[in-house]
mmCIF file of C-alpha atoms in Angstrom:
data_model
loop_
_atom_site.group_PDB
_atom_site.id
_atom_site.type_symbol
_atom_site.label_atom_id
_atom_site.label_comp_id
_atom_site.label_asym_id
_atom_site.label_seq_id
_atom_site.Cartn_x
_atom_site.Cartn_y
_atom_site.Cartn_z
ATOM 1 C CA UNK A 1 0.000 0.000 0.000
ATOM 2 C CA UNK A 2 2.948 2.363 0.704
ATOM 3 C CA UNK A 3 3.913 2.284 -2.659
ATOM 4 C CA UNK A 4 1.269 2.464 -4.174
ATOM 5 C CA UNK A 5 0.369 5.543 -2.160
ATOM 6 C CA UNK A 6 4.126 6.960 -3.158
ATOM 7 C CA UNK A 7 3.390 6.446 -6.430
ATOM 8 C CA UNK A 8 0.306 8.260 -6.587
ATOM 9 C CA UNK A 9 2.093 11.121 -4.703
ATOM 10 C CA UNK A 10 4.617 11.443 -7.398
ATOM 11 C CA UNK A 11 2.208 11.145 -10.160
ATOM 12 C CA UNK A 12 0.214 13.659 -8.831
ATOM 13 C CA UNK A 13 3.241 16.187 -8.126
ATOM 14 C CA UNK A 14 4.653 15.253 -12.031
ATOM 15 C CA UNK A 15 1.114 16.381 -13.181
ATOM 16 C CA UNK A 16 1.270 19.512 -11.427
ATOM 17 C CA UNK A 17 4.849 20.145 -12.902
ATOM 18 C CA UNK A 18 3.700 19.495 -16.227
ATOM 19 C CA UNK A 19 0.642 21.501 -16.215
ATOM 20 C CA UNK A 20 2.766 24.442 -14.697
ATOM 21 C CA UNK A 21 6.079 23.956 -17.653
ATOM 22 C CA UNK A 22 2.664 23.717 -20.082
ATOM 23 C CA UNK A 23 1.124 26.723 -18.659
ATOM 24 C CA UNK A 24 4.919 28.882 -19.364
ATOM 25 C CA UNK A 25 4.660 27.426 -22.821
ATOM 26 C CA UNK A 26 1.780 28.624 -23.512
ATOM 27 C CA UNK A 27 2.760 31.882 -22.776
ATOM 28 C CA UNK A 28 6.308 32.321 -24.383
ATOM 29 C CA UNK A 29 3.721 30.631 -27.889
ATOM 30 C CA UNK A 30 1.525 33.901 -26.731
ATOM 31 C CA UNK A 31 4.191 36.445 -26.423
ATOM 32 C CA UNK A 32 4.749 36.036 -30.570
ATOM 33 C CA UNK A 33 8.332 36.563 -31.394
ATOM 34 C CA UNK A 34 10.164 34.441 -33.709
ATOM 35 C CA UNK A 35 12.359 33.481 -30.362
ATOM 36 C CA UNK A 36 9.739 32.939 -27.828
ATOM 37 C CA UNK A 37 7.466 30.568 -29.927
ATOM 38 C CA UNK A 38 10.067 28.565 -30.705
ATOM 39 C CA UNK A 39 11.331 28.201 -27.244
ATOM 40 C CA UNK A 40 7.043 28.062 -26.129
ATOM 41 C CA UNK A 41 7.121 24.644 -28.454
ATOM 42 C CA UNK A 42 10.158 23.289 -27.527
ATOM 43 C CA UNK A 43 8.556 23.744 -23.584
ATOM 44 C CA UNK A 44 5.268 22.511 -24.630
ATOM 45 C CA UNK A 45 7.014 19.224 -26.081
ATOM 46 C CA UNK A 46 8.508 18.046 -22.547
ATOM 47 C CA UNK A 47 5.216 17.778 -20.347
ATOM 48 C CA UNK A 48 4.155 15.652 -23.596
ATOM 49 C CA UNK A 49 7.205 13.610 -23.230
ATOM 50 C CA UNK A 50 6.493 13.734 -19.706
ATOM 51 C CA UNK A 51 2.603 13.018 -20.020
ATOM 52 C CA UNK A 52 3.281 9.368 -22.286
ATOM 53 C CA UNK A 53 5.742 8.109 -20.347
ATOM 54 C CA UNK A 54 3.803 8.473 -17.124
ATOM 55 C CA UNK A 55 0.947 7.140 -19.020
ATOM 56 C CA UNK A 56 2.639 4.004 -19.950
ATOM 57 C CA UNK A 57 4.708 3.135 -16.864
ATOM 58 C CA UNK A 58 1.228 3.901 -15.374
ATOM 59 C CA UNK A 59 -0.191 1.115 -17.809
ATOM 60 C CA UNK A 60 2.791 -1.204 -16.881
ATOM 61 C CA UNK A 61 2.108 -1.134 -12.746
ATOM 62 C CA UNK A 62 -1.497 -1.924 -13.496
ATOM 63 C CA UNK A 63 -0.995 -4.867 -15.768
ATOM 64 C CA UNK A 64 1.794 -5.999 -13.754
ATOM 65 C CA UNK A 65 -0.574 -5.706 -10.739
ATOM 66 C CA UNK A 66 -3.060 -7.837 -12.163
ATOM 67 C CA UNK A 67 -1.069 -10.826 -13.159
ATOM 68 C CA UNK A 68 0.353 -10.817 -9.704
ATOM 69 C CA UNK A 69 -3.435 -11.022 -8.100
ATOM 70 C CA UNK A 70 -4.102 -13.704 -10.524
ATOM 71 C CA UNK A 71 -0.900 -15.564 -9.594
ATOM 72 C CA UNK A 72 -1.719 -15.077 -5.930
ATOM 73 C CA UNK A 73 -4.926 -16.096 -6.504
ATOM 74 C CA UNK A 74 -3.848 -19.291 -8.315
ATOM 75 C CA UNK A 75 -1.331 -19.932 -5.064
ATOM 76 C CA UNK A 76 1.769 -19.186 -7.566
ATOM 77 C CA UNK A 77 3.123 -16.115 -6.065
ATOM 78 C CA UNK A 78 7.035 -16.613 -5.112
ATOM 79 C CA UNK A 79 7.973 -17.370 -1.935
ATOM 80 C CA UNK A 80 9.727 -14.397 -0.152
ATOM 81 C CA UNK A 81 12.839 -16.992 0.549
ATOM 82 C CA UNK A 82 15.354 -14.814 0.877
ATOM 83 C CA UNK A 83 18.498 -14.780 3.644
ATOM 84 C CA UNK A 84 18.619 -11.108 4.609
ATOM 85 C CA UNK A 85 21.478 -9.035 6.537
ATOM 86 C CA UNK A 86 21.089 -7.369 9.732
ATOM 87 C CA UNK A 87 19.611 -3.938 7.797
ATOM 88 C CA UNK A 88 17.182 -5.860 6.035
ATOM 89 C CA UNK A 89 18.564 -6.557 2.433
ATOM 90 C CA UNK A 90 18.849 -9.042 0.255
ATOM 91 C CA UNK A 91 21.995 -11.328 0.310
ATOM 92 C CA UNK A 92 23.678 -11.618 -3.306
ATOM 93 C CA UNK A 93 24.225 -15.019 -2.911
ATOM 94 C CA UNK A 94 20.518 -16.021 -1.811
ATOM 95 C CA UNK A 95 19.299 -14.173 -4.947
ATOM 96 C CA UNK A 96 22.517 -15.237 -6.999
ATOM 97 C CA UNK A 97 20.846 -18.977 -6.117
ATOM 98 C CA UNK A 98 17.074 -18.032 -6.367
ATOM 99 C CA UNK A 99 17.599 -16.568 -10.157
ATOM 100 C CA UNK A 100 19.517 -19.729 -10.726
ATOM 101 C CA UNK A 101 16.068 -21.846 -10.175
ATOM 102 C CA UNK A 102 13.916 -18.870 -11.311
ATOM 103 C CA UNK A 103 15.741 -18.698 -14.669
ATOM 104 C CA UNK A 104 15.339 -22.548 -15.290
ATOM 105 C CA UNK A 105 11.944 -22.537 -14.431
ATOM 106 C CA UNK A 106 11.817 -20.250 -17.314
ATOM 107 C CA UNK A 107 13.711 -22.262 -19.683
ATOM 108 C CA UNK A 108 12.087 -25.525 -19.284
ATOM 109 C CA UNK A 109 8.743 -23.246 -19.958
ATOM 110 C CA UNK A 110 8.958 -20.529 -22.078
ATOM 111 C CA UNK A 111 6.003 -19.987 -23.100
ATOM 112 C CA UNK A 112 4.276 -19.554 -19.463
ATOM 113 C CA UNK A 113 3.594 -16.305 -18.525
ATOM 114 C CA UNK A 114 4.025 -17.458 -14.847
ATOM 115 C CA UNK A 115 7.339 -18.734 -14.884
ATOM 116 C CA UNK A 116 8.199 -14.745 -16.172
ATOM 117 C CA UNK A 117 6.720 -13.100 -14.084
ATOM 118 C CA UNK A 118 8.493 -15.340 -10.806
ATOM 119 C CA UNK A 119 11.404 -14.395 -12.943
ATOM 120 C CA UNK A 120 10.921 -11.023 -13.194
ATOM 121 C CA UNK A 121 10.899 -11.062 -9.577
ATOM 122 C CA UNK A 122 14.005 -12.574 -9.369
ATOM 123 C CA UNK A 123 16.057 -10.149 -11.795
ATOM 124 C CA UNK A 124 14.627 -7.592 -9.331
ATOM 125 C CA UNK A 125 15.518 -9.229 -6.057
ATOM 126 C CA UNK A 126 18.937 -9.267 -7.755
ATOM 127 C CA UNK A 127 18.763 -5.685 -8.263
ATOM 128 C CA UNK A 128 18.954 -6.231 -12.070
ATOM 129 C CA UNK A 129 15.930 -3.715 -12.857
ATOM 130 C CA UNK A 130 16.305 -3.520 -16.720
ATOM 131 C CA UNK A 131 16.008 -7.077 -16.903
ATOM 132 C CA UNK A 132 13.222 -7.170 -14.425
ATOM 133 C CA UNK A 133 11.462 -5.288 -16.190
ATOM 134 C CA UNK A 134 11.862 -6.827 -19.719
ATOM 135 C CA UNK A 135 10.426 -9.809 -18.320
ATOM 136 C CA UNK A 136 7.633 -8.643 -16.763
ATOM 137 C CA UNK A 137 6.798 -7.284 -20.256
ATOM 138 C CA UNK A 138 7.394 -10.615 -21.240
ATOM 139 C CA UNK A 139 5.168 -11.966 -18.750
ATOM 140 C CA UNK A 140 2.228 -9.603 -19.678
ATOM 141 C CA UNK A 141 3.094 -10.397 -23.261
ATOM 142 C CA UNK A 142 2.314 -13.783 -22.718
ATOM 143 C CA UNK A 143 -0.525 -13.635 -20.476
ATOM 144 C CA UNK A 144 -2.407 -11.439 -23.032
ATOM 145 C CA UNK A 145 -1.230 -13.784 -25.605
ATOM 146 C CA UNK A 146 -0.075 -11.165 -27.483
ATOM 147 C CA UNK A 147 3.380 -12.070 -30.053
ATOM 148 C CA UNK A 148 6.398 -12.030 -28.491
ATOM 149 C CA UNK A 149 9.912 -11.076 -29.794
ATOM 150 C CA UNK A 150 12.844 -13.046 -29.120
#
């Protein structure tokens, strides 16, 4: 709940930004010189920049959100098995050893949308977030049976 609520804060305070770089925009466009419209368009370009990519990593959490209540509600959520130090994170090696299963999970079944998503997990739990992410994408992928690139 806390980060979904953290978030939703930061969403809301990237909205207000862009509506307030938006709002200068519009008024260098307004002001009419050769300069000022050209530097009102260039501003008016970044909140739309700013707009789609909060739109789609918006898109992303949800999806990813719903596979993971399906998989919870199908029992097939991974288990948080994790050896931790004394502040809380994640030993390398427990993750190191988790991926290892995760990741041949995966191989034996590449076409489950399950298996990628408990990988997904993994990749994050081993801090790898660009992979993470790319299969979580795969997961979704899958799961709306949607092609899927190599």
């Amino acid at each position: 709940m806390r980060a979904k609520l953290t978030y939703l804060l930061t969403a809301a305070v990237l909205v207000v930004y862009f509506v307030l770089v938006g709002s200068r925009g519009v008024l260098l466009v307004q002001h009419g010189t050769v300069l000022t419209v050209t530097f009102g368009v260039a501003v008016l370009i970044l909140p739309v920049i700013g707009i789609w990519f909060l739109w789609k990593n918006t898109q992303f959490v949800a999806r990813s959100n719903r596979l993971a209540a399906e998989l919870d509600a199908q029992g097939g959520l991974p288990v948080d098995e994790l050896a931790r130090d004394g502040y809380g994170r994640i030993l390398r090696d427990s993750a190191d050893e988790v991926f290892a299963r995760r990741k041949a999970e995966t191989e034996d079944s590449p076409d489950d949308w399950r298996c990628w998503f408990r990988l997904a997990v993994a990749y994050h739990d081993a801090r790898d977030t660009p992979r993470a992410r790319k299969a979580m994408q795969r997961a979704i992928a899958l799961h709306a049976k949607k092609p899927v690139g190599v």
